[in-house]
Amino acid sequence: MDAAKEEFLRDFGEHYGYPNGPKSVDQIRATEFKRLQLQDLVYLDHAGATLYSDLQMESVFNDLTTNLYANPHSQSDSSSATLDIVKNARQQVLDYCNASPKEYKCIFTSGATAALKLVGEAFPWSCNSSFMYTMENHNSVLGIREYALGQGAAAIAVDIEGELHPEISGETITTKISPHQVQRRKVAGSLKEEPTGDVYNLFAFPSECNFSGLRFDLDLVKIIKEDSSKILGISSVCHGQWMVLIDAAKGCATMPPDLSKYPADFVAISFYKLFGYPTGLGALIVRNDAAKLLKKTYFSGGTVSASIADIDFIKRREGIEELFEDGTVSFLSIVSIRHGFKILNSLTVSAISRHIASLALYTRKMLLAMRHGNGSSVCILYGHHNSMKLCHEMGPIISFNLKRPDGSWYGYREVEKLASLSGIQLRTGCFCNPGACAKYLGLSHLDLISNTEAGHVCWDDLDIINGKPVGAVRISFGYMSTYEDVKKFVDFVASSFMSPQIHIDHGNQMKGLDKGFVDTGYYLKSITIYPIKSCGGFSASSWPLSNNGLTHDREWILKSLTGEILTQKKVPEMGFISTFIDLSQGMLFVESPRCEERLQIRLESDVYGVIEEIELYGQSFDQDFMLNKIKGAATCRDPKNKLNFANEAQFLLVSEESVSDLNRRLSSDVQKGIYGKVMQVSASRFRPNLVVSGGRPYAEDGWRYIRIGNKYFSSLGGCNRCQIINLTINAGQVQKSNEPLATLASYRRVKQGKILFGILLKHVSIDGEQQKGDFWLHVGQDVHPD
């Protein structure tokens, strides 16, 4: 055992690893999560979805294959038995939240979002109602606002803060609620009037913020329900009865709300966040008296006792569960949750909470301690992490961004990309929690609107706008997380983002490369044309140029039956498709291992779309070969330049010497024990159009212009690499590894987080004149930089 783990166990050994449980966490990982070890993965996105265990799934499989379960709406013996199990499952859910069946009911839904939607659409809104919610709320809670505003009700976001007051008997903390502006919509017939009947208001908050990990004090339930006029302080929204909704989708995994102490009216739960499986199933725990106030409009099978088809007559069922569960419940999924609860109950929720808290607290401590060489902080945490006194308020989520030594930010997408290469699965962005994201990142309304106008949307690659991060990196722990997971993550952050600065410095790029390389002249080693984007190409000893690059290069694309443009990122098997062009015949030939005959397409065809069907390893795709005859068919770094379906430029050039240096580094990693077997890559792995030989590795980085024969080209900069270069085809199978991108990331990363290899070129004319001579490139031609 290393010294770092010994220190960790001295501090947290009392709580870490289930010392009093039926199995230690190491035994759990070795026997029930073997897939993590086999794939060499560290999984740190339990707030998104935790992992199911092998034991759990074996129990589910055995259950479903040895018992007969049937539609609980039928009257057969198997249906009746299924109905009993569904009833038992409801009780398990209530027990998990310490909710008495005399006071609460469990309504199964398709997920926590569906549970929240049910509350929003059935709540008794009026023009005198108010919907109040904390800024730290998931979009699924914010969506309830649409129902409230649509009925003329007010909507108010609030910040919750605790104020510390010194008292004679000691310090006390009081809750302060700070409202934002009141939102209303003009809805026909819903002008605000004096209340003529009962007025119902809804207050919503998460038990744990899925952005920061902040746990809200559940005393809020009592405060809102019993003393709302004093605490809310908004006279215009204080009248009426307040009801409380807790979004426990995240918090339930480690600290389910005790409804015997905190009698919330509604609690939303997601089961895959508790124990990984099943997905597509959630629950709404609802107080009986609150359920009676909900207004159900739609009816379906199972929700009515009787209905008549040709007149307006229905008799709804009186049972709360039956009334709100439209159609047949997902009974096989419901049957499965008992096996998940069995796992949690065997460890106990309190032990799980202590185990995960030890990992989270240790990780926060390690991240906060990281410093660059100049003493500046590496990691900025969001939430109350800076005060260790408040860490008991934090759940097993750590949300953060990373800074460079000069104070600028690393983009969170860069962190995610590098983490993936290191086998670490985490999440980045705003996590569908825009209020918390804006609050912790200091984004104003103007920032948010201007970012949207700049094209930023959820899940895109815009992570830094105007020098500010627009999202964060999030890691989160589950009951099977280990110290080794934390160590690998902390080591990854330290090695990838701590000073000395690790981004590529072109001025020093050549250091250490003098030995073993001879500075010779350059020549064109090979020419490769890729007629169909993302499919295989072919080499030629000579090839003509066009206004768009190499003639017919990436002039076609492959589309799905739905019209989606396909690439190897989406369909790696596209690499199996081979292409060849015979210029003398004017034909493009396309072959696939799954097609008995090769496809022939006449190059001079004026038809824009030639629809053919090609089968790739059992998958049929609509192959739409589209000859590009329109200017600007794709985006180029130079908007004046023409190109076909290439990503950024007409040509991609790779140096044979740079590939050799990369292979030398890959071999060195094997010798150091970083990787188990020797991996060597060829230039074709990078899908270049032009491969040059001669000179020194990476000399191409500094080229501004080059001449090949009598043709001139301008450099548009380095080519940013992605995971596609990690795909290989062996024995008819697509295989993926972390290399060579992981090695490239260690020495070819630039400040923007891009990993560069090769350069992008465009064909240029000199002094605006057409170049003389033939418009062909020939293998063997001399290459003259600048």
Coordinates of N, CA, C and O in Angstrom, one line a residue, residues 131-133 135 145 149 153-159 178-184 234 236-237 445 449:
F131 N -45.6 30.2 -8.1 CA -44.6 29.1 -8.1 C -43.3 29.7 -7.8 O -42.7 30.6 -8.5
M132 N -42.8 29.3 -6.6 CA -41.5 29.8 -6.2 C -40.5 28.6 -6.2 O -40.8 27.5 -5.8
Y133 N -39.3 28.9 -6.7 CA -38.3 27.8 -6.8 C -36.9 28.4 -6.6 O -36.6 29.6 -6.8
M135 N -32.9 29.0 -7.2 CA -32.1 29.2 -8.4 C -31.4 27.9 -8.8 O -31.3 27.6 -10.0
R145 N -42.7 26.0 -14.4 CA -43.0 27.4 -14.6 C -44.0 27.7 -15.7 O -44.8 28.6 -15.7
L149 N -47.2 30.0 -15.3 CA -47.4 31.2 -16.1 C -48.5 31.1 -17.1 O -49.2 32.1 -17.3
A153 N -50.5 32.5 -13.1 CA -49.8 32.6 -11.8 C -48.5 33.3 -11.9 O -47.9 33.5 -13.0
A154 N -48.0 33.7 -10.7 CA -46.6 34.3 -10.7 C -45.6 33.2 -10.5 O -45.8 32.2 -10.0
A155 N -44.4 33.6 -11.0 CA -43.2 32.7 -10.8 C -42.1 33.5 -10.3 O -41.8 34.6 -10.8
I156 N -41.4 33.0 -9.2 CA -40.3 33.7 -8.6 C -39.2 32.8 -8.3 O -39.4 31.8 -7.6
A157 N -38.0 33.1 -8.8 CA -36.8 32.4 -8.4 C -36.2 33.0 -7.1 O -36.3 34.2 -6.9
V158 N -35.7 32.2 -6.3 CA -35.1 32.7 -5.0 C -33.8 32.1 -4.7 O -33.4 31.0 -5.2
D159 N -33.0 32.9 -3.9 CA -31.7 32.3 -3.4 C -32.0 32.0 -1.9 O -32.6 32.8 -1.2
S178 N -34.0 35.2 -0.6 CA -33.9 36.4 -1.3 C -34.5 36.2 -2.7 O -34.0 35.5 -3.5
P179 N -35.7 36.9 -2.9 CA -36.4 36.7 -4.2 C -35.8 37.5 -5.4 O -35.2 38.5 -5.2
H180 N -35.9 36.9 -6.6 CA -35.6 37.6 -7.8 C -36.9 38.3 -8.3 O -37.9 38.3 -7.5
Q181 N -36.9 38.8 -9.4 CA -38.1 39.6 -9.9 C -39.2 38.6 -10.1 O -39.0 37.4 -10.5
V182 N -40.4 39.1 -9.9 CA -41.7 38.4 -10.1 C -41.9 38.3 -11.6 O -41.9 39.3 -12.3
Q183 N -42.2 37.0 -12.1 CA -42.5 36.8 -13.5 C -44.0 36.6 -13.7 O -44.6 35.8 -12.9
R184 N -44.6 37.2 -14.7 CA -46.0 37.0 -15.0 C -46.2 37.1 -16.5 O -45.4 37.8 -17.2
I234 N -42.7 38.6 0.6 CA -43.3 39.2 -0.6 C -44.8 39.3 -0.4 O -45.5 38.3 -0.5
S236 N -47.2 40.3 -2.1 CA -48.1 40.0 -3.2 C -48.3 38.5 -3.4 O -49.2 38.1 -4.2
V237 N -47.4 37.7 -2.8 CA -47.5 36.3 -3.1 C -47.6 35.5 -1.8 O -47.4 34.3 -1.8
H445 N -27.5 38.1 -17.0 CA -28.5 37.9 -18.0 C -27.9 38.3 -19.4 O -28.2 37.6 -20.4
I449 N -27.6 35.8 -22.6 CA -28.3 36.1 -23.9 C -27.2 36.3 -25.0 O -27.4 35.8 -26.1

